[in-house]
Backbone as a printed PyTorch tensor [residue, N CA C, xyz], in Angstrom:
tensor([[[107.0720, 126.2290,  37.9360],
         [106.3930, 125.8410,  39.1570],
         [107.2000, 126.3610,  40.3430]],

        [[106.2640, 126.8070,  41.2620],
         [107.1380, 127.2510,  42.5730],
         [107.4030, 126.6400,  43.1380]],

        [[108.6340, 126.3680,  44.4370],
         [108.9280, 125.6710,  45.4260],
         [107.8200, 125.2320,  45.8870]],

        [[107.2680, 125.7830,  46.8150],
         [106.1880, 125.7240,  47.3260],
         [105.3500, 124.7160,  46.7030]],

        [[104.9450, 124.9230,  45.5470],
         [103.8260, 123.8100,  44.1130],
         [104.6400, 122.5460,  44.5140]],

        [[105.8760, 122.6380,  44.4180],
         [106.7750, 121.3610,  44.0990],
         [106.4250, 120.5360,  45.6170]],

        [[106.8720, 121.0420,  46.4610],
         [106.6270, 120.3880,  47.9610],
         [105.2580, 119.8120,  47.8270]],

        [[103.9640, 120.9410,  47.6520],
         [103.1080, 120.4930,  48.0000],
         [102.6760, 119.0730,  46.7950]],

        [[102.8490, 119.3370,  45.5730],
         [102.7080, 118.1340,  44.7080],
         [103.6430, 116.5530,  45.0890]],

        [[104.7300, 116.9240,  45.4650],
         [105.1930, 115.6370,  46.6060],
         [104.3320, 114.8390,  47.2270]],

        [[103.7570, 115.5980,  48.1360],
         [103.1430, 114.6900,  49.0830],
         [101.8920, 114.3900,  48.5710]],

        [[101.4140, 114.6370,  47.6470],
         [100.5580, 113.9690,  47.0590],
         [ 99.6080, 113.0450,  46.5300]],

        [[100.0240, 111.9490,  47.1280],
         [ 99.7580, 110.5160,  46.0020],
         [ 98.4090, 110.3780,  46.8620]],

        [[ 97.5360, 109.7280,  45.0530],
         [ 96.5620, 109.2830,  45.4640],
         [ 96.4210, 107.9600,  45.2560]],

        [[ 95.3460, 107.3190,  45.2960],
         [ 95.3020, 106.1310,  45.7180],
         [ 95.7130, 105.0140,  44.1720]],

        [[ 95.6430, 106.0550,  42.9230],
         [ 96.0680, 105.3240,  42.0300],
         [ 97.4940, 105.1030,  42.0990]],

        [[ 97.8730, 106.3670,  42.5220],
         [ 99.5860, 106.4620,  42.2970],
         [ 99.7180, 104.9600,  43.4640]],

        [[ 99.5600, 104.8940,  44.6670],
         [ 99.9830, 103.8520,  45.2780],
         [ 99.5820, 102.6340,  44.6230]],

        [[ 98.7020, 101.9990,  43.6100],
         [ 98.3740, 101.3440,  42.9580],
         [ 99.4250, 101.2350,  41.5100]],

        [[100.3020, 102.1100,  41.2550],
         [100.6620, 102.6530,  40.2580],
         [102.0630, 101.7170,  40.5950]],

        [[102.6450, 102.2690,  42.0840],
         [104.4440, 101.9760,  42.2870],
         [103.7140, 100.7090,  43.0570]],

        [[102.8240, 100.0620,  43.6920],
         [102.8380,  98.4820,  43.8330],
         [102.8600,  97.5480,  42.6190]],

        [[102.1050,  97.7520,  41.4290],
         [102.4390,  96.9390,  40.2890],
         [104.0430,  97.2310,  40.2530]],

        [[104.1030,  98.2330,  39.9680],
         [105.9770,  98.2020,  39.4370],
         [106.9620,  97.5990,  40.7890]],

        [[106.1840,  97.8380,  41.6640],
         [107.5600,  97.1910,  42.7650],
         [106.9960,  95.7690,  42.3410]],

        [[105.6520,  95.1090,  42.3170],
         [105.7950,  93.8920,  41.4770],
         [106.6090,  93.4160,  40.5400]],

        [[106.3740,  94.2470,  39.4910],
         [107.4620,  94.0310,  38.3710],
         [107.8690,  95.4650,  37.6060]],

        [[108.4470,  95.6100,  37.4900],
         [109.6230,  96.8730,  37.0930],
         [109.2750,  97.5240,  35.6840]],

        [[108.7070,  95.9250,  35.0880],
         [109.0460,  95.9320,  33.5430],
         [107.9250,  96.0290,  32.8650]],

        [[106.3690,  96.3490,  33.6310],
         [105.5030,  96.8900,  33.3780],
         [105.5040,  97.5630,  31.8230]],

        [[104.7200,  97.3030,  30.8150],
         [104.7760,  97.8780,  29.9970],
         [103.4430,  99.3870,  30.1840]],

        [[103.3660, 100.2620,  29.9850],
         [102.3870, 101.4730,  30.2340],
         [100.9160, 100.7680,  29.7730]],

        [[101.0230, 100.2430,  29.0220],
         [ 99.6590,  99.8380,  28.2130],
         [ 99.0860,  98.9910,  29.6500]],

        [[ 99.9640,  98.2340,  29.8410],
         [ 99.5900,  96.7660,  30.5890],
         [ 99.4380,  97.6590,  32.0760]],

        [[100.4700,  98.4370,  32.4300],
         [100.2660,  99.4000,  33.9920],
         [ 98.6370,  99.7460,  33.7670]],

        [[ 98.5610, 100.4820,  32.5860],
         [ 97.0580, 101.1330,  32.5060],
         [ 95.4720,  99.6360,  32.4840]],

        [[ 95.8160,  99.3980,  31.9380],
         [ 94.3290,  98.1410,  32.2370],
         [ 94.7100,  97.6780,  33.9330]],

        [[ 95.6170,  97.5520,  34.6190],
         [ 95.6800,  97.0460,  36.0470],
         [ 95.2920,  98.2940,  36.6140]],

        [[ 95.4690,  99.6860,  36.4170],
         [ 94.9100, 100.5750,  36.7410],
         [ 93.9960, 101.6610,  36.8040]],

        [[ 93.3510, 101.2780,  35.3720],
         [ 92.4630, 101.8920,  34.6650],
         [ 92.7820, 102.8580,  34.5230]],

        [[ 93.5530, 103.0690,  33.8580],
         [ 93.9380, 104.3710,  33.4200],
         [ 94.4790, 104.1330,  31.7620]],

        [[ 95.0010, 105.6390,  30.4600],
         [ 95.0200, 105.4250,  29.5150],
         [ 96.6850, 105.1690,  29.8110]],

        [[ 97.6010, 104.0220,  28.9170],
         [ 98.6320, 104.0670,  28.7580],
         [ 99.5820, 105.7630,  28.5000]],

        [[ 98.6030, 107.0660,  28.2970],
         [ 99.4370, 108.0440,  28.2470],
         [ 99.0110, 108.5890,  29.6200]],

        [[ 97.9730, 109.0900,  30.2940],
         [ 97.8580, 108.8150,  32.1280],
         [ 99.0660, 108.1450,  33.0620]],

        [[ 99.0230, 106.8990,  32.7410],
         [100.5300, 105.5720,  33.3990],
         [101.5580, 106.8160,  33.1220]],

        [[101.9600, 106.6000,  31.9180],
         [103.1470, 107.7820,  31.4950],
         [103.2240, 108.8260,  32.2470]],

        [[102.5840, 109.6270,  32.0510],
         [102.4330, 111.0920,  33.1110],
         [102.9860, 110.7970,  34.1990]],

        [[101.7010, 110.2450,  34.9580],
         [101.7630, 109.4330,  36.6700],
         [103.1350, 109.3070,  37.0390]],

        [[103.5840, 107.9850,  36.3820],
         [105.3180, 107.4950,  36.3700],
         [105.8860, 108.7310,  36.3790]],

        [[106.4490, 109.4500,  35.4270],
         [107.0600, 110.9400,  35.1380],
         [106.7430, 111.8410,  36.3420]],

        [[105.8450, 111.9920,  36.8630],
         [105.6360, 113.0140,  38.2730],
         [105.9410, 112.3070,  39.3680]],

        [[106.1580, 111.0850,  39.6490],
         [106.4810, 109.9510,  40.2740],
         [107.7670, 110.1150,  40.4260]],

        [[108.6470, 109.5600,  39.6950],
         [109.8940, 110.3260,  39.2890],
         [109.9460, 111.8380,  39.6840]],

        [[109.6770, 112.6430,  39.0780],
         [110.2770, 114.0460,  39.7780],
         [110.2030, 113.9400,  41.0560]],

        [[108.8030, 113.8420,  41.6360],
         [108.6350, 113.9850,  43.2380],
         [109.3120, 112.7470,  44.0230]],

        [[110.5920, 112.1450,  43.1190],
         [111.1380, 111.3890,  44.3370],
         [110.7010, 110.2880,  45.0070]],

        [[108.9830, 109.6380,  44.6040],
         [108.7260, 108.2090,  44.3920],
         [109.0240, 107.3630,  44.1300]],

        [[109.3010, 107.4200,  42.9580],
         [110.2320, 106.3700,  42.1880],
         [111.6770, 107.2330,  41.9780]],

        [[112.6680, 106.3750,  42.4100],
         [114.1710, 106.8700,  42.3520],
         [115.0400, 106.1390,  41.5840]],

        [[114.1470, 105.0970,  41.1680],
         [115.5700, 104.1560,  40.0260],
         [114.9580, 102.8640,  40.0550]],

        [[115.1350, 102.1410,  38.7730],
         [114.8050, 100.8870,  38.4710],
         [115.8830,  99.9000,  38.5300]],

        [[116.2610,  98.8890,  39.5960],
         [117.1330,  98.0300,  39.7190],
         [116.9620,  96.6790,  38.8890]],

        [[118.2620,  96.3340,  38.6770],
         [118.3600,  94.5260,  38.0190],
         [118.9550,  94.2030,  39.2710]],

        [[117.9730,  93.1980,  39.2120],
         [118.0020,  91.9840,  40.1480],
         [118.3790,  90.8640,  39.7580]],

        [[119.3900,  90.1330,  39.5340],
         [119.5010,  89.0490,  38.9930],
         [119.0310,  87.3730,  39.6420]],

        [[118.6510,  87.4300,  38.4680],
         [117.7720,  86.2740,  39.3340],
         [117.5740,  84.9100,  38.4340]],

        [[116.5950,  84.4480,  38.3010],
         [115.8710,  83.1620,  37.8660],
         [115.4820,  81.8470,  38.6250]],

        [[114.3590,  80.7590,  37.8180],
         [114.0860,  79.3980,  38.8430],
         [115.0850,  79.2520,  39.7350]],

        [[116.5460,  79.6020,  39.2350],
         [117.3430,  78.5640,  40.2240],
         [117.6710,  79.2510,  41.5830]],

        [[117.2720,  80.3010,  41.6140],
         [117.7650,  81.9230,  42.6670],
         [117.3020,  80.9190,  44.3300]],

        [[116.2820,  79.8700,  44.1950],
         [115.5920,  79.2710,  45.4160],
         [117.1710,  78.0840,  45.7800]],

        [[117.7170,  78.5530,  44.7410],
         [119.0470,  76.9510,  45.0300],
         [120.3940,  77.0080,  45.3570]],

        [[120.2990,  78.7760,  45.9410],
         [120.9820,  79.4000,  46.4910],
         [121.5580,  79.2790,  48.0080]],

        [[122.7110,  78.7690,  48.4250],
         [123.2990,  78.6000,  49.9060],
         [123.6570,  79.9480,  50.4140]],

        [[122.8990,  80.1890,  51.5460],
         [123.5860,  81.4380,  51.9930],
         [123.9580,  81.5090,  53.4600]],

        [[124.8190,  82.1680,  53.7760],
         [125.5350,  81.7250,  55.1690],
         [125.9090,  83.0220,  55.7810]],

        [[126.3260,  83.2000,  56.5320],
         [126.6640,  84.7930,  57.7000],
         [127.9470,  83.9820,  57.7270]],

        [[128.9880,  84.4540,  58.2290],
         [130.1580,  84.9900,  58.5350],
         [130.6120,  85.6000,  59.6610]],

        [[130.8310,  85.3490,  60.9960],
         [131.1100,  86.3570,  61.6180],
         [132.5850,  86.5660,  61.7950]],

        [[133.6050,  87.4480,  61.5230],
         [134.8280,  87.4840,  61.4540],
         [135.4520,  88.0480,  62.8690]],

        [[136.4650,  87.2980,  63.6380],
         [137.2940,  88.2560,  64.1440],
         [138.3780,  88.3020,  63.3850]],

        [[138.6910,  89.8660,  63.5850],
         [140.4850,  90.5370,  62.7120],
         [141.2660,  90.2060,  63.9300]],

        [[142.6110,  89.9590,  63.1350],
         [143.7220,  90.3470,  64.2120],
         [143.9750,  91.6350,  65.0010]],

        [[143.7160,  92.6430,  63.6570],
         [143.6270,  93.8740,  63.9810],
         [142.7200,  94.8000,  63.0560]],

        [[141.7190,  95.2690,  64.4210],
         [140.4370,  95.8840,  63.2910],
         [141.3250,  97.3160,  63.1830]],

        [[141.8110,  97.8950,  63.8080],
         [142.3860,  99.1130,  62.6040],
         [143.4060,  98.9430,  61.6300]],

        [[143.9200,  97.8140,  61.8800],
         [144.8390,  97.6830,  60.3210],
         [144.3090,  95.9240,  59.9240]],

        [[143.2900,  95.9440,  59.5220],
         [142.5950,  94.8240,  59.0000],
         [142.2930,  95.3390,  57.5290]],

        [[142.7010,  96.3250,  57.1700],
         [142.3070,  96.5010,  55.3880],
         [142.3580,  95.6980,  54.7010]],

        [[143.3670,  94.8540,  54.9860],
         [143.7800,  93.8360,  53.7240],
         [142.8010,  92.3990,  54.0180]],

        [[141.9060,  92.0920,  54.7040],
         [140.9760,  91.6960,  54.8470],
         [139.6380,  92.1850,  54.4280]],

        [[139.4060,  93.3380,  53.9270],
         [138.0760,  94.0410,  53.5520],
         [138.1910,  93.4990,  51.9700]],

        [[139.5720,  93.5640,  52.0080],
         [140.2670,  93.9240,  50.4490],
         [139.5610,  92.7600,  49.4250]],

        [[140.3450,  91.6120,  50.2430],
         [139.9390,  89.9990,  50.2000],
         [138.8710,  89.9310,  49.7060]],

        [[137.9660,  90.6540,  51.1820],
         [136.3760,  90.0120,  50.7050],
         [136.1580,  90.5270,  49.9250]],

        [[136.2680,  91.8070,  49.2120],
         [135.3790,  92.3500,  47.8540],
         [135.8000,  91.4150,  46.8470]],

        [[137.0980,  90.8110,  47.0330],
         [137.1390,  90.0870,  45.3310],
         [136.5440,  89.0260,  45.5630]],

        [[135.9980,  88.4210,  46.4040],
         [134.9850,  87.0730,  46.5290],
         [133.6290,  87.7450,  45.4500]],

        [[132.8920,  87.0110,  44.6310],
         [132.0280,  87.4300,  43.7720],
         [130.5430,  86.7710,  45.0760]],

        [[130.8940,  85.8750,  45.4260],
         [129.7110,  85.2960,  46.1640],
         [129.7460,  86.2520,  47.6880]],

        [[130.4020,  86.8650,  48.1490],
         [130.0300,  87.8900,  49.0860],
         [129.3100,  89.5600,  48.8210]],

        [[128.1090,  89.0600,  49.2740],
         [127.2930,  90.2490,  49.1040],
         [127.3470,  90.8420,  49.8660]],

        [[127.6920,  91.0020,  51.2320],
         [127.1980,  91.8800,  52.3530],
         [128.7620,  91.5670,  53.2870]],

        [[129.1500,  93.2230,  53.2390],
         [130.5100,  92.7170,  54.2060],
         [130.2040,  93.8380,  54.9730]],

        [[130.2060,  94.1110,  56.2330],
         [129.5860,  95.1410,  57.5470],
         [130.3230,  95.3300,  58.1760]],

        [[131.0100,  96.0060,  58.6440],
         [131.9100,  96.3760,  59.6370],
         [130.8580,  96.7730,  61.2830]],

        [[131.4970,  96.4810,  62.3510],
         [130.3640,  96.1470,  63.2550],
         [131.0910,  96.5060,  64.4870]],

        [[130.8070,  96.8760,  65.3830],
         [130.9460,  97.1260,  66.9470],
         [130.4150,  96.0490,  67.9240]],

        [[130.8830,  96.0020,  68.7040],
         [130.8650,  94.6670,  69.5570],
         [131.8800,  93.7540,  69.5720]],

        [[131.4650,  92.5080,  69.5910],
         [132.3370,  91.4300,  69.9770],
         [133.0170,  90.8820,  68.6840]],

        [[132.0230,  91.2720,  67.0650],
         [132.8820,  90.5140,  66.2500],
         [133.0170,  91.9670,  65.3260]],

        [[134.1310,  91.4700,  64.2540],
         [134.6090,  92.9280,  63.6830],
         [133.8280,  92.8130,  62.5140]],

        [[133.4200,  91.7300,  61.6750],
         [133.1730,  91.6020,  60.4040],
         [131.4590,  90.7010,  60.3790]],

        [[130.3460,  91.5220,  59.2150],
         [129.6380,  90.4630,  59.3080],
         [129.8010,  89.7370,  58.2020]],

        [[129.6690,  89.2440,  57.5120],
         [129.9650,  88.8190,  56.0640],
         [128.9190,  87.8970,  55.0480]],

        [[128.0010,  88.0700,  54.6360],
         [126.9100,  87.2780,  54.2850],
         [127.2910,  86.6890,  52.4720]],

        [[127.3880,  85.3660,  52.1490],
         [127.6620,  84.7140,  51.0760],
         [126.4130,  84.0780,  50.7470]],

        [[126.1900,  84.2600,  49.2710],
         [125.2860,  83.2870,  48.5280],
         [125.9740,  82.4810,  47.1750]],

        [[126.0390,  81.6010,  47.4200],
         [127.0060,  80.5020,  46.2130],
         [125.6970,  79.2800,  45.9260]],

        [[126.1940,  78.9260,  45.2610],
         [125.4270,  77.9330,  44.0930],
         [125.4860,  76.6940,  44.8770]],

        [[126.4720,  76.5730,  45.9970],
         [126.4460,  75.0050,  46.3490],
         [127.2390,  75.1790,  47.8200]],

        [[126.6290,  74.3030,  48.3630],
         [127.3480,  73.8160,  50.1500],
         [128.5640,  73.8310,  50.3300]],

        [[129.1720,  73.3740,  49.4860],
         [130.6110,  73.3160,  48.7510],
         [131.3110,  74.5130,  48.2120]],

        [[130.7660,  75.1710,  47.8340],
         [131.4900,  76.7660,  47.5060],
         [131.1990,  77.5290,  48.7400]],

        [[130.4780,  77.1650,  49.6640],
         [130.3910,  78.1760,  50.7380],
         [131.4600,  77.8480,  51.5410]],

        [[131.5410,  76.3580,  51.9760],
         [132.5550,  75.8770,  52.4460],
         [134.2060,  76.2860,  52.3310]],

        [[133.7770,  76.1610,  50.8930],
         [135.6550,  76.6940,  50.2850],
         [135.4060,  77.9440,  50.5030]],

        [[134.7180,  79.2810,  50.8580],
         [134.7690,  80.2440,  50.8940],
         [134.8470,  80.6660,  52.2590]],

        [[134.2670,  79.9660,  52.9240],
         [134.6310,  80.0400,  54.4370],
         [136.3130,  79.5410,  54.5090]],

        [[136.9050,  78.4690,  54.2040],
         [137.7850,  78.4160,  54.5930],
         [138.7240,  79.2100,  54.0270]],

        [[138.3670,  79.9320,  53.1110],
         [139.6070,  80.6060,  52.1150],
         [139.6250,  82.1350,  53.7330]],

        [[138.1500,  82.3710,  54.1460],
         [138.4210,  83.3750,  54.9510],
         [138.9480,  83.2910,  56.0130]],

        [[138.6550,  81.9220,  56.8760],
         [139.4560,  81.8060,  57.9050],
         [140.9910,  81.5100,  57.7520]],

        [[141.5690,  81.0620,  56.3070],
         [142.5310,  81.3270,  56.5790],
         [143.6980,  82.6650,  55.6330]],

        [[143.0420,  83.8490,  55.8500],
         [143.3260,  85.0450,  55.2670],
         [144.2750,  85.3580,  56.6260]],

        [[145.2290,  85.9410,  55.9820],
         [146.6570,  85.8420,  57.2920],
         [146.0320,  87.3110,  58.6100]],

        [[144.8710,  88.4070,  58.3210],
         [144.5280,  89.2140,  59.1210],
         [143.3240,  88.4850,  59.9960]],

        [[142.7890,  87.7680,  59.4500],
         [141.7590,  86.8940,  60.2730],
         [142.1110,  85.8770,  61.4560]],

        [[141.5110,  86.4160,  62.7940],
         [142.0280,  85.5480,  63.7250],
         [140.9980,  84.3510,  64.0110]],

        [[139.3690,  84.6140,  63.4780],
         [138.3680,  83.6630,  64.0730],
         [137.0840,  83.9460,  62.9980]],

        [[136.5120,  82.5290,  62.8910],
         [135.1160,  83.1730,  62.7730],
         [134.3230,  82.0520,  63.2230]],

        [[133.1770,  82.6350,  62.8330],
         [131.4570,  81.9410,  63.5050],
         [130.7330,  81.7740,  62.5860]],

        [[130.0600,  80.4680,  61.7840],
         [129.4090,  80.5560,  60.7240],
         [128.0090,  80.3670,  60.6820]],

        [[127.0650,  80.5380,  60.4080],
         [125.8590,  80.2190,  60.1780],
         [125.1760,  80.3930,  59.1340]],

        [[124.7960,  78.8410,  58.3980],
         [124.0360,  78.6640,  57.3720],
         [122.4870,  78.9860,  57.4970]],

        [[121.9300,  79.6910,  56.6100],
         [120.2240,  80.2100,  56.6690],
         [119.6340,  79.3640,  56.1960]],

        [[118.4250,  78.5720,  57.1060],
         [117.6640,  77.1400,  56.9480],
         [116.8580,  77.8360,  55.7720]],

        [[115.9740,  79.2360,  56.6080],
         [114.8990,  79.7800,  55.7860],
         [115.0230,  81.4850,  55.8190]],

        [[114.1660,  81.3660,  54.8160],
         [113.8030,  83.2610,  55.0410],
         [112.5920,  83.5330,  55.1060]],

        [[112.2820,  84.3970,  56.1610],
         [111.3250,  84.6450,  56.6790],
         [110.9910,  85.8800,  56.0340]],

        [[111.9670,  87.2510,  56.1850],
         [111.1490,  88.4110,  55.5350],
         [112.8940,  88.7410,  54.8450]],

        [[112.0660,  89.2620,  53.0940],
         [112.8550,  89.7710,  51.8830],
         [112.1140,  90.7170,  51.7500]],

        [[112.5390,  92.1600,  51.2340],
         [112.0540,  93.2840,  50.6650],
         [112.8240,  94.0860,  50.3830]],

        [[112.6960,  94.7970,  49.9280],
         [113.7850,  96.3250,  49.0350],
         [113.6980,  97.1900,  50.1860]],

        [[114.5980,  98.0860,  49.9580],
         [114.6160,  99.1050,  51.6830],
         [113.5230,  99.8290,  51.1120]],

        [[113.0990, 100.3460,  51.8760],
         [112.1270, 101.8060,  51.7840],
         [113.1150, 102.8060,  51.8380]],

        [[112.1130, 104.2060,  50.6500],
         [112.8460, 105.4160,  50.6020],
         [113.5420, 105.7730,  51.9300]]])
């Protein structure tokens, strides 16, 4: 196939294919048989579809998400850190990666140096995790805020 074929088959999608990657951004784990009756199409069609989907850069990878019932019983809180010193604050980045309950550590411009977003199992582990950060010997301050609700969750776009 030529360059050219390849580009133009990219941009492509028809209205099944968008029917095709909304079931799977539904669920991932789609079996072809089961993709094909939601789409009317034959479980070897799904196959294809998916497969050109894939090449042209539609679909780029299937993530685990870990999850289950209890994922709603989750505490999650922001962080805002000041360093003593944001160019030699490494040993504070360091810290946070070995926390297992910090998902999101941002380095940031403005007024605070660090954003830091935690999800733990209980009020109480956020707590001890906040204080383990405020008192990390490069940390001069922080600002905490617990998330009542969530309003909008989604996967990034390509």
């Amino acid at each position: 196939m030529r360059e050219t074929d390849v580009a133009m088959e990219r941009t492509a999608l028809d209205a099944i294919d968008e029917k095709i990657i909304a079931e799977l951004t539904r669920n991932a784990r789609l079996s072809h048989a089961e993709l094909g009756q939601r789409v009317l199409l034959s479980r070897n069609a799904v196959r294809q579809r998916i497969e050109r989907l894939e090449r042209q850069g539609h679909i780029r990878g299937y993530t685990l998400v870990r999850g289950g019932p209890d994922d709603e019983e989750l505490v999650s809180a922001l962080v805002l850190v000041y360093r003593k010193d944001r160019l030699r604050g490494g040993e504070v980045l360091a810290a946070l990666k070995r926390i297992p309950e910090v998902v999101i550590c941002d380095v940031l411009s403005g007024e605070f140096d660090l954003m830091v977003r935690i999800e733990a199992r209980s009020l109480e582990r956020v707590q001890g995790i906040w204080e383990q950060i405020a008192q990390m010997p490069g940390v001069r301050d922080t600002v905490t805020a617990l998330t009542l609700s969530r309003v909008v969750s989604r996967p990034r776009s390509g």
